[in-house]
Coordinates of C-alpha atoms in Angstrom, one line a residue:
M1 CA 14.0 19.6 -8.1
F2 CA 16.9 21.0 -10.1
N3 CA 19.9 18.8 -9.7
Y4 CA 19.8 15.0 -10.3
Q5 CA 20.3 12.8 -7.2
R6 CA 19.1 9.2 -7.2
R7 CA 16.8 8.4 -4.3
K8 CA 18.7 6.4 -1.7
T9 CA 17.4 2.8 -1.2
I10 CA 18.5 -0.4 0.4
K11 CA 19.7 -3.2 -1.9
V12 CA 17.4 -6.1 -2.5
Q13 CA 18.8 -9.4 -3.7
V14 CA 16.7 -11.3 -6.3
G15 CA 18.5 -14.4 -7.1
Q16 CA 21.9 -13.3 -8.5
T17 CA 20.6 -9.8 -9.3
T18 CA 20.5 -6.8 -7.0
I19 CA 17.8 -4.1 -7.2
G20 CA 18.3 -0.7 -5.6
G21 CA 21.2 1.0 -3.9
D22 CA 23.9 1.8 -6.5
S23 CA 22.7 -1.0 -8.9
P24 CA 21.8 0.0 -12.4
I25 CA 18.1 0.5 -13.3
R26 CA 17.0 -3.0 -14.0
L27 CA 14.8 -3.9 -17.0
Q28 CA 12.1 -6.5 -17.0
S29 CA 9.1 -7.8 -18.9
M30 CA 6.4 -10.5 -18.6
T31 CA 5.5 -13.5 -20.6
T32 CA 2.1 -13.8 -22.3
S33 CA 2.1 -17.6 -22.7
D34 CA 0.1 -20.1 -20.6
T35 CA 2.4 -20.8 -17.6
N36 CA 1.5 -24.5 -17.9
D37 CA 3.2 -24.5 -21.3
T38 CA 6.8 -24.9 -20.3
N39 CA 8.4 -24.7 -23.7
A40 CA 6.4 -21.5 -24.7
C41 CA 7.3 -19.8 -21.5
V42 CA 11.0 -20.8 -21.8
A43 CA 11.1 -19.4 -25.4
Q44 CA 9.6 -16.1 -24.3
C45 CA 11.9 -15.8 -21.3
K46 CA 14.9 -16.4 -23.6
A47 CA 13.6 -13.8 -26.0
V48 CA 13.2 -11.2 -23.2
I49 CA 16.7 -12.0 -21.7
D50 CA 18.4 -12.0 -25.1
A51 CA 16.9 -8.5 -25.7
G52 CA 18.5 -7.3 -22.5
G53 CA 15.8 -8.1 -19.9
E54 CA 17.1 -8.8 -16.4
L55 CA 14.0 -10.2 -14.8
V56 CA 11.0 -12.0 -16.3
R57 CA 7.6 -12.2 -14.7
L58 CA 5.0 -15.0 -15.3
T59 CA 1.4 -15.1 -14.3
T60 CA 0.5 -17.8 -11.7
Q61 CA -3.3 -17.9 -11.4
G62 CA -3.3 -21.3 -9.6
T63 CA -1.1 -23.8 -7.8
R64 CA -0.7 -25.8 -11.0
E65 CA 0.9 -22.8 -12.7
A66 CA 3.0 -22.0 -9.6
E67 CA 4.3 -25.6 -9.5
N68 CA 5.2 -25.5 -13.2
L69 CA 7.6 -22.6 -12.5
R70 CA 9.9 -25.3 -11.3
S71 CA 10.1 -26.9 -14.7
I72 CA 10.5 -23.5 -16.4
R73 CA 13.3 -22.5 -14.0
E74 CA 15.1 -25.9 -14.5
K75 CA 14.9 -25.7 -18.3
L76 CA 16.2 -22.2 -18.4
N77 CA 19.1 -23.1 -16.0
E78 CA 20.0 -26.0 -18.4
L79 CA 20.2 -23.5 -21.2
G80 CA 22.4 -21.1 -19.2
Y81 CA 19.7 -18.5 -18.4
T82 CA 20.0 -17.8 -14.7
Q83 CA 18.2 -14.4 -14.6
P84 CA 15.5 -14.3 -11.9
L85 CA 11.9 -15.2 -12.5
V86 CA 9.0 -13.5 -10.8
A87 CA 5.6 -15.1 -10.0
D88 CA 2.6 -12.8 -10.5
V89 CA -0.1 -13.7 -8.0
H90 CA -3.7 -12.4 -7.7
F91 CA -6.7 -13.5 -5.6
N92 CA -5.1 -16.6 -4.0
P93 CA -2.4 -16.2 -1.2
N94 CA -1.9 -20.0 -1.3
V95 CA -0.4 -19.7 -4.8
A96 CA 2.1 -17.1 -3.5
D97 CA 3.2 -19.5 -0.8
V98 CA 3.8 -22.2 -3.4
A99 CA 5.7 -19.9 -5.8
A100 CA 7.8 -18.5 -3.0
G101 CA 9.4 -21.9 -2.5
I102 CA 10.3 -22.3 -6.1
I103 CA 11.6 -19.1 -7.8
E104 CA 13.4 -15.9 -6.9
K105 CA 10.7 -13.4 -6.4
V106 CA 6.9 -13.2 -5.9
R107 CA 4.6 -10.3 -6.7
I108 CA 1.4 -9.9 -4.7
N109 CA -1.3 -7.3 -5.2
P110 CA -2.5 -5.7 -1.9
G111 CA -5.9 -5.1 -3.5
N112 CA -6.7 -8.8 -3.7
Y113 CA -4.2 -10.7 -1.6
V114 CA -6.5 -11.1 1.4
D115 CA -9.3 -8.7 0.5
P116 CA -11.8 -10.1 -2.0
A117 CA -11.8 -9.0 -5.6
R118 CA -13.1 -5.5 -6.1
K119 CA -16.8 -5.2 -6.6
F120 CA -17.2 -1.4 -6.2
L121 CA -19.1 -1.9 -2.9
Q122 CA -19.3 1.0 -0.4
L123 CA -18.3 -0.7 2.9
E124 CA -18.7 0.8 6.3
Y125 CA -16.2 0.1 9.0
T126 CA -15.8 1.3 12.6
D127 CA -12.2 2.0 13.6
D128 CA -12.2 -1.3 15.6
E129 CA -13.6 -3.2 12.6
Y130 CA -11.0 -1.7 10.3
Q131 CA -8.2 -2.7 12.7
A132 CA -9.6 -6.2 12.9
E133 CA -9.3 -6.4 9.1
L134 CA -5.7 -5.3 9.3
R135 CA -4.9 -8.0 11.9
R136 CA -6.5 -10.6 9.5
L137 CA -4.3 -9.3 6.7
E138 CA -1.2 -9.5 8.9
E139 CA -1.9 -13.0 10.1
R140 CA -2.1 -14.3 6.6
F141 CA 0.8 -12.2 5.3
L142 CA 3.2 -13.5 8.0
K143 CA 3.0 -17.0 6.6
L144 CA 4.3 -15.8 3.2
L145 CA 7.0 -13.7 4.8
Q146 CA 8.3 -16.8 6.6
I147 CA 8.4 -18.9 3.4
C148 CA 10.2 -16.1 1.6
R149 CA 12.7 -15.8 4.5
E150 CA 13.4 -19.6 4.5
H151 CA 13.9 -19.7 0.7
H152 CA 15.7 -16.3 0.3
T153 CA 12.8 -15.2 -2.0
A154 CA 12.3 -11.5 -2.6
L155 CA 8.8 -10.0 -2.6
R156 CA 7.2 -7.3 -4.8
I157 CA 4.3 -5.5 -3.2
G158 CA 2.6 -4.3 -6.4
V159 CA -0.3 -1.9 -6.1
N160 CA -2.5 -1.4 -9.1
H161 CA -4.9 1.6 -9.3
G162 CA -7.3 -0.6 -11.2
S163 CA -7.6 -3.2 -8.4
L164 CA -7.7 -1.3 -5.1
S165 CA -9.8 -3.2 -2.7
D166 CA -13.3 -2.0 -1.7
R167 CA -12.0 -1.7 1.8
I168 CA -9.4 0.8 0.8
M169 CA -11.7 2.6 -1.6
S170 CA -14.4 2.9 1.1
R171 CA -12.1 4.6 3.5
Y172 CA -9.7 6.6 1.3
G173 CA -11.6 6.9 -2.0
D174 CA -10.0 6.6 -5.5
T175 CA -7.0 8.8 -4.5
P176 CA -3.2 8.7 -4.4
E177 CA -3.6 8.6 -0.6
G178 CA -5.6 5.4 -0.9
I179 CA -3.2 3.9 -3.3
V180 CA -0.3 4.6 -1.0
E181 CA -2.0 3.4 2.1
S182 CA -2.8 0.1 0.3
C183 CA 1.0 -0.4 0.0
M184 CA 2.0 0.9 3.4
E185 CA -0.3 -1.6 5.2
F186 CA 2.0 -4.3 3.9
L187 CA 5.3 -2.5 4.2
R188 CA 4.7 -1.8 7.9
I189 CA 4.3 -5.5 8.5
C190 CA 7.5 -6.2 6.6
V191 CA 9.4 -3.6 8.8
K192 CA 7.9 -5.0 12.0
E193 CA 9.1 -8.5 11.0
K194 CA 12.5 -7.1 9.9
F195 CA 11.9 -8.5 6.4
Y196 CA 13.6 -6.2 3.9
D197 CA 13.9 -8.1 0.6
V198 CA 11.0 -6.0 -0.7
V199 CA 10.5 -4.0 -3.9
I200 CA 7.4 -1.8 -4.4
S201 CA 5.4 -0.8 -7.4
I202 CA 2.5 1.6 -7.8
K203 CA 1.0 1.5 -11.3
A204 CA -1.9 3.1 -13.1
S205 CA -3.0 3.6 -16.7
N206 CA -3.6 7.3 -15.8
T207 CA 0.0 8.8 -15.8
V208 CA -1.0 11.7 -13.5
V209 CA -2.3 9.3 -10.9
M210 CA 0.8 7.1 -11.3
V211 CA 3.3 10.0 -10.9
R212 CA 1.5 11.6 -8.0
S213 CA 1.1 8.3 -6.2
V214 CA 4.7 7.3 -6.5
R215 CA 5.9 10.8 -5.4
L216 CA 3.6 10.6 -2.3
L217 CA 4.7 7.0 -1.5
C218 CA 8.4 8.2 -1.5
H219 CA 7.4 11.0 0.9
V220 CA 5.4 8.7 3.2
M221 CA 8.2 6.0 3.2
Q222 CA 10.8 8.7 4.1
S223 CA 8.7 10.0 6.9
E224 CA 8.5 6.4 8.3
G225 CA 12.2 5.7 7.8
M226 CA 11.7 3.3 4.9
Q227 CA 14.1 3.0 1.9
F228 CA 12.6 0.2 -0.2
P229 CA 13.5 0.3 -4.0
L230 CA 10.8 1.0 -6.5
H231 CA 9.6 -0.7 -9.7
L232 CA 8.1 1.7 -12.1
G233 CA 5.5 1.2 -14.9
V234 CA 2.5 2.6 -16.6
T235 CA 0.0 -0.2 -16.7
E236 CA -2.2 -0.8 -19.8
A237 CA -0.1 1.7 -21.7
G238 CA -1.2 0.3 -25.1
E239 CA 0.9 -0.2 -28.2
G240 CA 2.8 1.6 -30.9
E241 CA 3.5 5.3 -30.6
D242 CA 0.9 5.9 -27.9
G243 CA 2.2 3.1 -25.7
R244 CA 5.8 4.3 -26.0
I245 CA 5.0 7.9 -25.3
K246 CA 2.7 7.1 -22.4
S247 CA 5.3 4.9 -20.8
A248 CA 8.0 7.4 -21.4
V249 CA 6.2 10.3 -19.7
G250 CA 5.2 8.3 -16.6
I251 CA 8.4 6.3 -16.1
G252 CA 10.7 9.0 -17.4
A253 CA 9.3 11.8 -15.2
L254 CA 10.1 9.8 -12.0
L255 CA 13.5 8.5 -13.2
A256 CA 14.5 12.0 -14.1
D257 CA 13.8 13.0 -10.5
G258 CA 16.0 10.1 -9.2
I259 CA 13.0 7.9 -8.4
G260 CA 13.0 4.2 -9.6
D261 CA 15.2 1.2 -9.5
T262 CA 13.7 -1.2 -12.0
I263 CA 11.1 -0.6 -14.8
R264 CA 8.8 -2.4 -17.1
V265 CA 7.3 -0.8 -20.2
S266 CA 3.9 -2.5 -20.7
L267 CA 3.1 -2.7 -24.4
S268 CA 0.4 -4.7 -26.1
E269 CA 3.2 -6.3 -28.2
P270 CA 5.5 -9.4 -27.9
P271 CA 7.3 -9.2 -24.5
E272 CA 10.8 -8.8 -26.0
C273 CA 9.6 -5.6 -27.8
E274 CA 9.4 -3.9 -24.4
I275 CA 13.1 -4.1 -23.6
P276 CA 14.6 -1.8 -26.3
V277 CA 11.9 0.8 -25.4
A278 CA 12.8 0.5 -21.7
K279 CA 16.5 1.0 -22.5
K280 CA 15.7 4.2 -24.4
V281 CA 13.5 5.6 -21.6
V282 CA 16.3 5.0 -19.1
R283 CA 18.9 6.5 -21.4
A284 CA 16.8 9.7 -21.9
A285 CA 15.9 10.1 -18.2
L286 CA 19.5 9.6 -17.0
S287 CA 21.1 11.8 -19.6
R288 CA 21.1 14.5 -16.9
V289 CA 23.4 12.5 -14.6
G290 CA 26.6 14.4 -14.0
H291 CA 25.3 17.7 -15.3
E292 CA 26.5 21.0 -13.9
N293 CA 24.7 22.1 -10.7
L294 CA 21.8 24.5 -11.2
D295 CA 20.9 27.1 -8.6
G296 CA 17.1 27.0 -9.0
L297 CA 14.7 27.8 -6.2
E298 CA 11.3 26.4 -5.8
A299 CA 8.3 28.7 -5.9
P300 CA 6.6 28.9 -2.5
D301 CA 3.2 28.1 -3.9
F302 CA 4.4 25.0 -5.7
N303 CA 3.4 21.6 -4.2
Y304 CA 5.5 18.7 -5.6
L305 CA 3.2 16.1 -4.1
N306 CA 0.0 17.6 -5.5
P307 CA 1.0 20.2 -8.2
E308 CA -1.5 22.6 -9.6
R309 CA -1.0 24.7 -12.7
R310 CA 1.1 27.8 -12.4
P311 CA -1.2 30.9 -12.5
T312 CA -0.7 32.7 -15.8
N313 CA -2.3 35.4 -17.9
A314 CA -4.6 34.3 -20.7
V315 CA -3.0 35.7 -23.8
L316 CA -5.4 34.9 -26.7
N317 CA -5.6 31.1 -26.5
I318 CA -2.4 30.6 -24.5
G319 CA -2.2 30.4 -20.7
G320 CA -4.8 30.9 -18.0
N321 CA -7.0 27.9 -17.7
Q322 CA -6.7 27.0 -21.4
E323 CA -5.2 23.7 -22.7
P324 CA -1.5 23.8 -23.6
V325 CA -0.8 24.8 -27.2
V326 CA 1.5 23.1 -29.7
I327 CA 3.9 25.3 -31.7
S328 CA 5.5 23.8 -34.8
V329 CA 8.8 25.0 -36.3
R330 CA 8.6 25.3 -40.1
L331 CA 11.4 27.4 -41.5
N332 CA 11.2 26.3 -45.1
G333 CA 7.5 26.6 -45.8
E334 CA 6.6 23.0 -45.2
N335 CA 2.8 22.4 -45.4
D336 CA 2.4 18.8 -44.3
F337 CA 0.0 18.4 -41.4
A338 CA -1.0 15.7 -39.0
A339 CA -4.7 14.9 -38.2
T340 CA -4.6 17.7 -35.6
K341 CA -2.9 20.9 -36.9
P342 CA -0.6 22.9 -34.6
D343 CA -1.9 26.0 -32.9
Y344 CA 1.0 28.1 -34.0
I345 CA 3.8 27.8 -36.5
Y346 CA 7.2 29.6 -36.1
C347 CA 8.4 30.3 -39.6
G348 CA 11.2 32.8 -38.8
E349 CA 11.8 35.0 -41.9
N350 CA 9.6 32.9 -44.2
L351 CA 5.9 33.6 -43.8
P352 CA 4.0 31.3 -46.3
A353 CA 2.3 33.0 -49.2
E354 CA -0.9 31.3 -48.1
C355 CA -1.6 30.8 -44.4
E356 CA -3.8 28.0 -43.0
E357 CA -6.9 29.0 -41.3
N358 CA -7.1 28.6 -37.5
I359 CA -3.3 28.6 -37.2
G360 CA -1.3 31.5 -35.8
Y361 CA 2.0 32.3 -37.5
I362 CA 5.1 33.6 -35.7
V363 CA 7.7 35.6 -37.6
D364 CA 10.8 37.4 -36.5
F365 CA 9.8 40.8 -35.1
H366 CA 11.2 42.9 -38.0
R367 CA 9.0 40.9 -40.5
W368 CA 5.8 41.6 -38.6
N369 CA 3.5 44.2 -40.2
G370 CA 0.2 43.6 -38.5
Q371 CA -1.2 40.8 -40.6
K372 CA -4.1 38.9 -39.1
N373 CA -3.1 35.8 -37.1
V374 CA 0.6 36.6 -37.5
F375 CA 2.6 37.5 -34.3
P376 CA 6.1 38.8 -33.7
A377 CA 9.0 36.9 -31.9
Y378 CA 11.9 38.5 -30.2
N379 CA 15.0 37.3 -28.4
S380 CA 16.6 38.7 -25.2
A381 CA 18.7 41.2 -27.1
Q382 CA 15.6 42.7 -28.7
L383 CA 13.5 43.7 -25.7
M384 CA 13.6 47.4 -26.5
A385 CA 11.6 46.7 -29.6
I386 CA 8.7 45.1 -27.8
G387 CA 7.2 48.3 -26.5
A388 CA 6.9 49.8 -30.0
C389 CA 4.8 46.9 -31.2
N390 CA 1.0 46.8 -30.7
A391 CA 0.5 43.1 -31.5
P392 CA -2.0 41.5 -29.0
L393 CA 0.4 38.5 -28.6
K394 CA 4.2 38.6 -28.7
F395 CA 6.7 35.8 -28.2
V396 CA 10.2 36.0 -26.6
F397 CA 12.8 33.2 -27.0
C398 CA 14.5 33.0 -23.6
Q399 CA 17.3 31.1 -21.9
R400 CA 18.4 31.0 -18.3
E401 CA 21.2 33.6 -18.8
A402 CA 18.7 36.1 -20.1
M403 CA 16.6 36.0 -16.9
N404 CA 18.0 39.3 -15.6
E405 CA 16.4 42.4 -14.1
E406 CA 15.8 43.9 -17.6
M407 CA 13.9 40.8 -18.7
L408 CA 11.8 40.6 -15.6
A409 CA 10.9 44.3 -15.9
C410 CA 10.0 43.8 -19.5
L411 CA 7.7 40.9 -18.7
K412 CA 6.0 42.8 -15.9
A413 CA 5.3 45.7 -18.3
H414 CA 4.1 43.4 -21.1
P415 CA 1.7 40.7 -19.9
E416 CA 0.9 40.0 -23.5
V417 CA 4.3 38.4 -23.9
V418 CA 4.5 34.6 -24.1
L419 CA 8.0 33.1 -23.3
I420 CA 9.4 30.2 -25.3
I421 CA 11.8 28.6 -22.8
Q422 CA 15.0 27.2 -24.4
S423 CA 17.9 25.4 -22.9
T424 CA 21.3 24.1 -24.0
S425 CA 22.0 22.6 -20.6
G426 CA 22.9 18.9 -20.3
N427 CA 20.0 18.9 -17.8
R428 CA 17.4 20.7 -20.0
M429 CA 14.3 19.7 -18.1
S430 CA 15.6 21.0 -14.8
D431 CA 17.0 24.1 -16.4
Q432 CA 13.6 24.9 -17.9
R433 CA 12.0 24.0 -14.6
A434 CA 14.2 26.5 -12.8
I435 CA 13.4 29.3 -15.3
I436 CA 9.7 28.9 -14.9
H437 CA 9.9 28.6 -11.1
A438 CA 11.9 31.9 -11.2
L439 CA 9.0 33.5 -13.1
W440 CA 6.5 32.2 -10.5
R441 CA 8.6 33.5 -7.6
A442 CA 8.8 36.9 -9.3
G443 CA 5.0 37.0 -9.5
L444 CA 5.0 37.1 -13.3
G445 CA 2.0 35.6 -15.1
N446 CA 3.5 35.4 -18.6
P447 CA 2.7 32.0 -20.1
A448 CA 5.6 29.7 -20.8
V449 CA 6.0 27.3 -23.7
V450 CA 8.8 24.8 -23.4
M451 CA 11.0 24.3 -26.5
E452 CA 12.5 20.8 -26.9
Q453 CA 15.4 20.8 -29.4
S454 CA 16.8 17.5 -30.9
E455 CA 18.5 16.1 -33.9
F456 CA 17.1 12.8 -34.9
S457 CA 16.8 11.3 -38.4
S458 CA 13.7 9.7 -39.7
N459 CA 14.9 6.2 -38.9
E460 CA 15.2 7.3 -35.2
M461 CA 11.5 8.2 -34.8
E462 CA 11.1 6.1 -31.6
D463 CA 14.1 7.8 -30.0
F464 CA 12.7 11.2 -31.0
Q465 CA 9.3 10.3 -29.4
I466 CA 10.7 8.9 -26.2
T467 CA 13.4 11.5 -25.6
N468 CA 11.0 14.4 -26.1
A469 CA 8.3 12.7 -23.9
V470 CA 10.8 12.3 -21.1
E471 CA 12.1 15.9 -21.4
A472 CA 8.6 17.5 -21.3
A473 CA 6.9 15.2 -18.8
N474 CA 7.7 16.8 -15.5
L475 CA 7.1 20.3 -16.9
L476 CA 3.6 19.2 -17.9
F477 CA 2.8 17.1 -14.8
D478 CA 3.9 20.0 -12.6
G479 CA 1.7 22.5 -14.4
L480 CA 4.6 24.7 -15.5
A481 CA 4.2 24.5 -19.3
D482 CA 1.5 26.3 -21.2
G483 CA 2.6 24.8 -24.4
I484 CA 5.2 22.6 -26.1
M485 CA 7.4 23.3 -29.1
L486 CA 9.4 20.5 -30.7
F487 CA 12.3 21.5 -33.0
N488 CA 14.1 18.6 -34.6
Q489 CA 17.0 19.4 -36.9
G490 CA 17.0 16.0 -38.6
D491 CA 14.7 14.9 -41.4
I492 CA 11.7 13.9 -39.4
P493 CA 8.6 15.5 -41.1
C494 CA 7.0 18.4 -39.4
S495 CA 3.7 16.5 -39.3
A496 CA 5.3 13.7 -37.3
Q497 CA 6.8 16.1 -34.9
D498 CA 3.4 17.8 -34.4
D499 CA 1.7 14.4 -33.8
T500 CA 4.3 13.6 -31.2
A501 CA 3.7 16.9 -29.4
F502 CA 0.0 16.2 -29.3
S503 CA 0.6 12.7 -28.1
I504 CA 2.8 13.9 -25.2
L505 CA 0.0 16.3 -24.2
Q506 CA -2.5 13.5 -24.3
A507 CA -0.2 11.1 -22.4
T508 CA 0.2 13.6 -19.6
R509 CA -3.6 14.2 -19.5
R510 CA -3.1 17.9 -20.4
R511 CA -5.0 17.9 -23.7
T512 CA -7.0 15.3 -25.6
T513 CA -7.0 15.3 -29.3
K514 CA -7.6 11.6 -30.2
T515 CA -9.1 8.4 -29.0
E516 CA -7.3 6.9 -26.0
Y517 CA -6.8 3.1 -25.7
I518 CA -6.2 1.6 -22.3
S519 CA -5.0 -1.8 -23.4
C520 CA -3.1 -4.3 -21.4
P521 CA 0.0 -6.2 -22.7
G522 CA -1.6 -9.6 -22.1
C523 CA -0.3 -12.5 -20.0
G524 CA -1.1 -16.1 -19.3
R525 CA -4.5 -15.1 -18.1
T526 CA -5.5 -13.7 -21.5
L527 CA -7.8 -16.1 -23.2
Y528 CA -8.4 -14.3 -26.5
D529 CA -6.2 -12.8 -29.3
L530 CA -5.4 -9.5 -27.8
R531 CA -3.4 -7.8 -30.5
S532 CA -5.8 -8.6 -33.4
T533 CA -8.7 -7.4 -31.2
I534 CA -6.9 -4.1 -30.4
A535 CA -6.3 -3.6 -34.1
K536 CA -10.0 -4.1 -35.0
I537 CA -11.3 -1.8 -32.2
R538 CA -8.7 0.9 -33.1
E539 CA -9.6 0.8 -36.8
A540 CA -13.3 1.3 -36.0
T541 CA -13.0 3.9 -33.3
A542 CA -10.0 6.1 -34.2
H543 CA -12.3 8.9 -35.2
L544 CA -13.9 9.2 -31.8
K545 CA -11.8 12.1 -30.4
G546 CA -11.7 12.1 -26.6
L547 CA -13.1 8.7 -26.1
K548 CA -11.3 6.3 -23.7
I549 CA -11.7 2.6 -24.5
G550 CA -10.3 -0.1 -22.3
I551 CA -9.2 -3.4 -23.9
M552 CA -8.3 -5.8 -21.0
G553 CA -7.2 -9.4 -21.1
C554 CA -8.8 -10.4 -17.8
I555 CA -10.6 -9.2 -14.7
V556 CA -7.4 -8.5 -12.5
N557 CA -7.4 -4.8 -13.5
G558 CA -10.2 -4.8 -16.1
P559 CA -13.2 -3.5 -14.0
G560 CA -11.0 -1.1 -12.1
E561 CA -9.4 0.5 -15.2
M562 CA -12.9 0.6 -16.8
A563 CA -13.7 3.3 -14.2
D564 CA -11.2 5.5 -16.0
A565 CA -12.5 4.5 -19.5
D566 CA -15.7 5.3 -21.2
Y567 CA -16.2 1.8 -22.5
G568 CA -14.4 -1.5 -21.9
Y569 CA -13.8 -4.9 -23.5
V570 CA -12.7 -7.4 -20.9
G571 CA -11.8 -11.1 -21.1
A572 CA -14.2 -13.1 -19.0
G573 CA -13.1 -16.7 -19.7
R574 CA -11.9 -18.8 -22.6
G575 CA -13.5 -17.3 -25.7
K576 CA -15.8 -15.1 -23.6
I577 CA -15.9 -11.3 -23.3
S578 CA -17.7 -8.9 -21.1
L579 CA -18.5 -5.3 -22.1
Y580 CA -18.4 -2.3 -19.8
K581 CA -19.6 1.2 -19.7
G582 CA -17.3 2.9 -17.1
K583 CA -17.1 0.4 -14.3
V584 CA -20.5 -1.1 -15.0
C585 CA -20.7 -4.4 -16.8
V586 CA -23.5 -4.1 -19.5
E587 CA -23.1 -7.5 -21.2
R588 CA -21.5 -10.6 -19.9
N589 CA -19.9 -13.7 -21.5
I590 CA -20.4 -12.7 -25.1
P591 CA -18.7 -15.2 -27.6
E592 CA -15.4 -13.7 -28.7
A593 CA -16.4 -13.9 -32.4
E594 CA -19.3 -11.4 -31.8
A595 CA -17.7 -9.2 -29.1
V596 CA -16.0 -6.5 -31.2
E597 CA -19.1 -5.9 -33.2
R598 CA -21.3 -5.8 -30.1
L599 CA -18.9 -3.3 -28.5
L600 CA -19.0 -1.0 -31.5
K601 CA -22.8 -1.2 -31.7
F602 CA -23.1 -0.5 -28.0
I603 CA -20.8 2.6 -28.3
E604 CA -22.7 3.9 -31.3
D605 CA -26.1 3.4 -29.7
D606 CA -25.0 4.9 -26.4
R607 CA -23.4 8.0 -28.0
K608 CA -26.7 8.6 -29.9

């Protein structure tokens, strides 16, 4: 919880590359070209590898595509590119058999390897019938394991939240327990057969589901004596700032806790664009390696596998059951604002002459004189002054060394105090985690806002977004933070900092302030222009705060992820689109040229 230690795993050999053990965190991406187009796939593989990718995945929807992996592999070898290739297989176990004899690694999806494609059917099984289904699964899976063993081919068992089988859903529901069991069914067969060249992934577009499921999987594997390495990713993360922040919170939260051996950042952008982002996520998450040991203790009521929000006082609009707030730092009277304004502004000595409505202002305590919507701030050396102030809300800037008996007594006497948790530790996230756990253990209900300090210039905006997303992720997922405060000492505008803070809250599912797009990165299965479609839909729906819209290339995860979206746009065939409301298909096989307008009209009519 408080000191970085990488999860111990076995090493898996994938061609000339190792995954797990003491190997570096491996970076990978996936081609978007038709796998039958050898030259296009080779060009994309080269672009990914030249950017720093260490594995490249290709979709193989049929035996023809699987067979063409041989040509792609041979041409890359001729060009001196020997990095391993991975076949991505859905719906057809025979395709996995073919691919396993050709390239270095095969990914199968437990949700559709033997079980039929998900149709959201509620199935009833007796225990004997369920065991019979597992025996059927094992019988078919053994054939693939034998081929992999003969050809020294590694296997990825890749569970997707969006494509759990109806069998698993009927028995376990749409839960992390069901996601984990979907994976464990296959892993138990691998262990029984002493086949250990296995990497596991559990992915979801919902970062909370993804993080909780991976944590639970690690726990279950450990209880059954398994140490398989993990591939991490947030599926259908989207593009631009949203895709980067969503990936950073999901992947970064787990990497920061020592979980994960290879990652893919899934962006609706060219594949090679994913690698620089992945490098930054890894760098931010592993910045805590080698830090000084922290002596934090976990609160008894905290549950790492299924965290609930720390109980706190409601102080005006902070804490209790209210959404986390955003506090902006504006020490020089800046008045630029993003689409969503911050809840509070810390302005130190310099309260603006004109204050914005619906924003609280925070000033140093000696400047406070009772103005409406202005609140005093103290540091740990100014605790004696708190009792003399009758403000309904007070802030205290606090670091670990200030968490002494005097501070605890002050907080107990003043439930109206909100803490702003600072840290100068090389392991800032864990330091802040330890401070808030100490509050929880002491039975104090004062809300806690985490302050993330950085120094990035305006041309390092991506670094700023990713670093702060990684630092804040676990504090938000674990229910420890009642707000977030970004303070960058470079020249990034305050409005951009605020926008990042709100995006982090949305990516962690803690507060929704804009439209959310669940859009896949595309692959060889995508039969329409994904990126131009995303741009059209975003332009027309960006004003619909709180709406979730799925934009999916094909049916592999499309219907499943639609269950988490309000509306969906899913590729159904070449030039054909199906529209969804939730997981229900409302229009099938619409010509692509009409589909965006039909989706927008359907949303408009439905919302009326």
